XYZ file of C-alpha atoms in Angstrom:
247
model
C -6.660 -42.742 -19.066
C -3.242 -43.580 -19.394
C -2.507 -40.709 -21.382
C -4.257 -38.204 -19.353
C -2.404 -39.119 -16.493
C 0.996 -38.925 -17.740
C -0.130 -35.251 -18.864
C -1.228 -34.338 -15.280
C 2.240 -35.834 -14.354
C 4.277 -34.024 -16.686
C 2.146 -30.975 -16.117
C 2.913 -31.219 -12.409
C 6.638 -31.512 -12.926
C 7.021 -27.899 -15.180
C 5.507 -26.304 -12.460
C 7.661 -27.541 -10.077
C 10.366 -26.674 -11.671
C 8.189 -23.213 -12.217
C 8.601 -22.930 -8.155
C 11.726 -24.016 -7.322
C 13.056 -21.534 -10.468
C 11.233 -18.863 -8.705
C 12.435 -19.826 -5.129
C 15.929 -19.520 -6.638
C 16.193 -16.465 -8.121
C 13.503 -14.490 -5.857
C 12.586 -11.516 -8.786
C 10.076 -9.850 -6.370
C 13.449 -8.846 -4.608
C 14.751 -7.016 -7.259
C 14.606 -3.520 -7.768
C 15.105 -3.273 -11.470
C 18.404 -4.348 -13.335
C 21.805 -3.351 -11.363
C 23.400 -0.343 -12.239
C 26.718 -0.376 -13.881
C 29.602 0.980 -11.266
C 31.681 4.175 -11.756
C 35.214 2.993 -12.827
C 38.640 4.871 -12.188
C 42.033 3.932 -12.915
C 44.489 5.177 -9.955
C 48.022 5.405 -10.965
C 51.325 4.474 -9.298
C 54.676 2.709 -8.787
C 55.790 -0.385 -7.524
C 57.133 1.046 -4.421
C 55.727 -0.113 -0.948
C 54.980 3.605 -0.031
C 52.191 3.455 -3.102
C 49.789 1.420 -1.197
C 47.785 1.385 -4.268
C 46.571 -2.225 -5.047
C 45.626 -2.989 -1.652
C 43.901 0.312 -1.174
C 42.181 -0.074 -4.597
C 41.031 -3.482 -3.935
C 39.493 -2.596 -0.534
C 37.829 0.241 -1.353
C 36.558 -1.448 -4.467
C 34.985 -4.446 -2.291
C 33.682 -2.200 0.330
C 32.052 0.094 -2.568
C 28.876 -0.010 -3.935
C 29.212 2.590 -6.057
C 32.397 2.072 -7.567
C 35.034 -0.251 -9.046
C 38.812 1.211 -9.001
C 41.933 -0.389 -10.653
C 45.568 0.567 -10.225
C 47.347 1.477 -12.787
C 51.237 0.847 -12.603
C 53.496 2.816 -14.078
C 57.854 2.577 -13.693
C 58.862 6.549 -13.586
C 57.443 9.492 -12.499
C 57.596 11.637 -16.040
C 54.898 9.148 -17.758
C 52.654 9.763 -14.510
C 53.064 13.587 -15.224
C 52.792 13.390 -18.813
C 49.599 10.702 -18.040
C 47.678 13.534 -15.841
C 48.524 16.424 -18.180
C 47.254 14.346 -20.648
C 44.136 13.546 -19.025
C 44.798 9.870 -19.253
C 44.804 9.824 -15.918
C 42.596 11.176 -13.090
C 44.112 9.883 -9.645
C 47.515 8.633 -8.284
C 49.782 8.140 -5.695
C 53.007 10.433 -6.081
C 55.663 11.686 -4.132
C 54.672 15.196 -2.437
C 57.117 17.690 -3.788
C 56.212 16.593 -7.250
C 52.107 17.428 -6.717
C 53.281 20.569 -5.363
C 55.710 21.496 -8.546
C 52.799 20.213 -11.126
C 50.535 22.859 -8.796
C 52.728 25.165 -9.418
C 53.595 24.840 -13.293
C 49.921 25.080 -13.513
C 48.496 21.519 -13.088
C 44.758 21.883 -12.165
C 45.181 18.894 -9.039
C 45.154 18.701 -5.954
C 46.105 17.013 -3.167
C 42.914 14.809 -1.433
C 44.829 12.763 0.963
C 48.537 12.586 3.262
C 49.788 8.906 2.189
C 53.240 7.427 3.553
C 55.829 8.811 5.931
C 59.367 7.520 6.182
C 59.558 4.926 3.429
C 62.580 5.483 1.799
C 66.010 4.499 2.483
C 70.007 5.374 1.108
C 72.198 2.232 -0.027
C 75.787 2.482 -1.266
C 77.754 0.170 -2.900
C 79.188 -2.334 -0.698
C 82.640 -2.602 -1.658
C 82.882 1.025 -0.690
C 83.497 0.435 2.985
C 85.296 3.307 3.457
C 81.801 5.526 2.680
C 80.834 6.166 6.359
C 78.090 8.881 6.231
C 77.207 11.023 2.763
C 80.420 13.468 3.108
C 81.734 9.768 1.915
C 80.117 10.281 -1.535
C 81.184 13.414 -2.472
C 82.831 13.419 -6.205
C 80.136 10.078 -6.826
C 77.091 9.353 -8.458
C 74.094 9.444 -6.734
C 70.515 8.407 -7.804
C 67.425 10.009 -7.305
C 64.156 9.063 -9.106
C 63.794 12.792 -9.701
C 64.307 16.151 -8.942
C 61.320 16.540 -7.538
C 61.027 13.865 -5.553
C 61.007 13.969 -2.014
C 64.375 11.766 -1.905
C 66.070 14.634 -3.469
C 64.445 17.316 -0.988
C 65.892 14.518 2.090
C 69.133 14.349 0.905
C 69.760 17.788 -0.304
C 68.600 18.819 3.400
C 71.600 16.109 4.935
C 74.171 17.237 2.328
C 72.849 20.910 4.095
C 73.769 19.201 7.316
C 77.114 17.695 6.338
C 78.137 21.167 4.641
C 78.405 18.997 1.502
C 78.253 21.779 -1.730
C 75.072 21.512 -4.660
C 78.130 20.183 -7.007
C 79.828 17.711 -4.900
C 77.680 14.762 -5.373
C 76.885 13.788 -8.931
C 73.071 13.393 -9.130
C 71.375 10.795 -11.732
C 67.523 10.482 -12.271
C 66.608 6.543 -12.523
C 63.563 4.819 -12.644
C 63.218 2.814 -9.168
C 63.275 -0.560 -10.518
C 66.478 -0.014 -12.098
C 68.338 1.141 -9.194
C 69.740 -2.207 -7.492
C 71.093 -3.078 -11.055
C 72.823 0.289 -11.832
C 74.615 -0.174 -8.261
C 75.268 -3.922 -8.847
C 77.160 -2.913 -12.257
C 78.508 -0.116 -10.505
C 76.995 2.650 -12.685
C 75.828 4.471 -9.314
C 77.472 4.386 -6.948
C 74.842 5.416 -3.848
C 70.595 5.500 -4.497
C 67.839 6.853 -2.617
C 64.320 5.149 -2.949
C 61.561 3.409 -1.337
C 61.085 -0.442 -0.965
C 61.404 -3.179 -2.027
C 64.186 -1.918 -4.395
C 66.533 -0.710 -0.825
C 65.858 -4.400 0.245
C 66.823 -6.126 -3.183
C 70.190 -4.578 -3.074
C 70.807 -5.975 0.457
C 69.006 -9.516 -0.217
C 71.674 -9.195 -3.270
C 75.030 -8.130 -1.581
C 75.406 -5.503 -3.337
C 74.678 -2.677 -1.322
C 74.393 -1.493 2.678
C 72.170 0.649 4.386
C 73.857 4.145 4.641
C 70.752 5.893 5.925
C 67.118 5.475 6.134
C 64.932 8.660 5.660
C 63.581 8.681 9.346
C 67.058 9.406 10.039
C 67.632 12.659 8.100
C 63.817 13.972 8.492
C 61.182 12.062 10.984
C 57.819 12.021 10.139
C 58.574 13.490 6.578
C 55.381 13.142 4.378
C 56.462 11.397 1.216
C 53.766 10.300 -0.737
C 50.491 11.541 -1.816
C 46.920 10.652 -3.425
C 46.318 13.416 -5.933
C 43.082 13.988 -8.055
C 42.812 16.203 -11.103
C 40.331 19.002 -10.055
C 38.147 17.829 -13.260
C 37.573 14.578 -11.018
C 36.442 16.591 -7.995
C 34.293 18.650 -10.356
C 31.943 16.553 -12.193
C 32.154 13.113 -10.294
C 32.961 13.787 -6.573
C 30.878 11.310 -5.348
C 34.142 8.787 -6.824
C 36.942 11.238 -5.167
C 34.781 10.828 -2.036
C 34.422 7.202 -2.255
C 38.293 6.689 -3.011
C 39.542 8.336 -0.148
C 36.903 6.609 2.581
C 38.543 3.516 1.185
C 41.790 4.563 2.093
C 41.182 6.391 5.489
C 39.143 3.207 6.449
């Protein structure tokens, strides 16, 4: 009797635990295993005007679909040489560059107008007698290339000033290297987007000469652009990336 009752007992508790288990996890809810999500890396700089992470990560949480992940990169050559490559289907980059990769042949193209405005001119600051560019002429200036829209700003103002193509010295650097070129004073001027105008401030080692708003309002500079091989066999992601940046 004893034993038979300790049986019922311990009979009683596994299907308990039977109930609560299926309470729990609910099965008859489920559709079938998930499905995997679409992944794509999207490429860009750390610059503030490459709104990248925060983009990624929202559209990413407010996907169902698909999971994106930024890709950082410090220059603008390994982002061409990434897409040429076809290491890389999507990034941010500066406008004039999308257009000159069109243009040498590049099968992208451009799927959405990013940031306006974001860049900004420092000089050194022991050269207080530099009061507008005509101030750097015979110096060295840096760009982060000659395609980038930094270069089209500036070449427009030196336009402006009636500064010549020759007078100012021109450099390519990699953004994150700028503030400590100027602090060694190996440049003597840059052009670039934040935070690497503000670190040179923060630092006291350079002053705001000009910010881009000043020289062209409302001038687009960067860009999201997708390799047409994206928008050709998985446009459903291209779609789903740029709804999580409009949104």
């Amino acid at each position: 009797m004893l034993r038979s009752s300790v049986a019922r007992w311990a009979l009683g508790l596994v299907l308990a635990v039977a109930v609560l288990g299926l309470m729990r996890f609910k099965p008859w809810q489920r559709g079938g295993a998930p499905q995997a999500r679409e992944q794509l890396q999207v490429g860009f700089l750390p610059v503030t005007c490459h709104l990248t992470c925060p983009v990624t990560d929202y559209a990413t949480r407010t996907s169902t679909a698909t999971r994106f992940e930024s890709q950082r990169f410090t220059d603008f050559p390994t982002i061409v040489e990434s897409i040429k490559g076809g290491r890389l289907e999507a990034t941010f980059m500066i406008a004039p560059l999308a257009m000159k990769l069109r243009e040498q042949g590049v099968p992208v193209k451009i799927a959405y107008l990013g940031h306006r405005d974001g860049s900004t001119v420092m000089v050194r600051s022991d050269l207080t007698e530099v009061k507008d560019l005509r101030g750097l002429r015979g110096r060295t200036f840096a760009i982060p290339s000659k395609y980038s829209n930094q270069y089209l700003v500036i070449r427009k103002l030196m336009d402006d000033q009636g500064i010549g193509p020759d007078e100012v010295r021109f450099v390519e650097l990699p953004p994150p290297d700028m503030p400590g070129a100027l602090a060694s004073k190996a440049i003597d001027a840059y052009f670039v987007g934040e935070p690497h105008a503000a670190k040179a401030e923060l630092d006291g080692t350079g002053r705001i000469l000009y910010h881009a708003k000043d020289i062209w309002p409302q001038f687009i500079s960067c860009v999201l652009v997708v390799h047409e091989k994206l928008i050709r066999e998985r446009p459903e992601v291209v779609r789903d990336l740029v709804r999580g940046i409009a949104e």
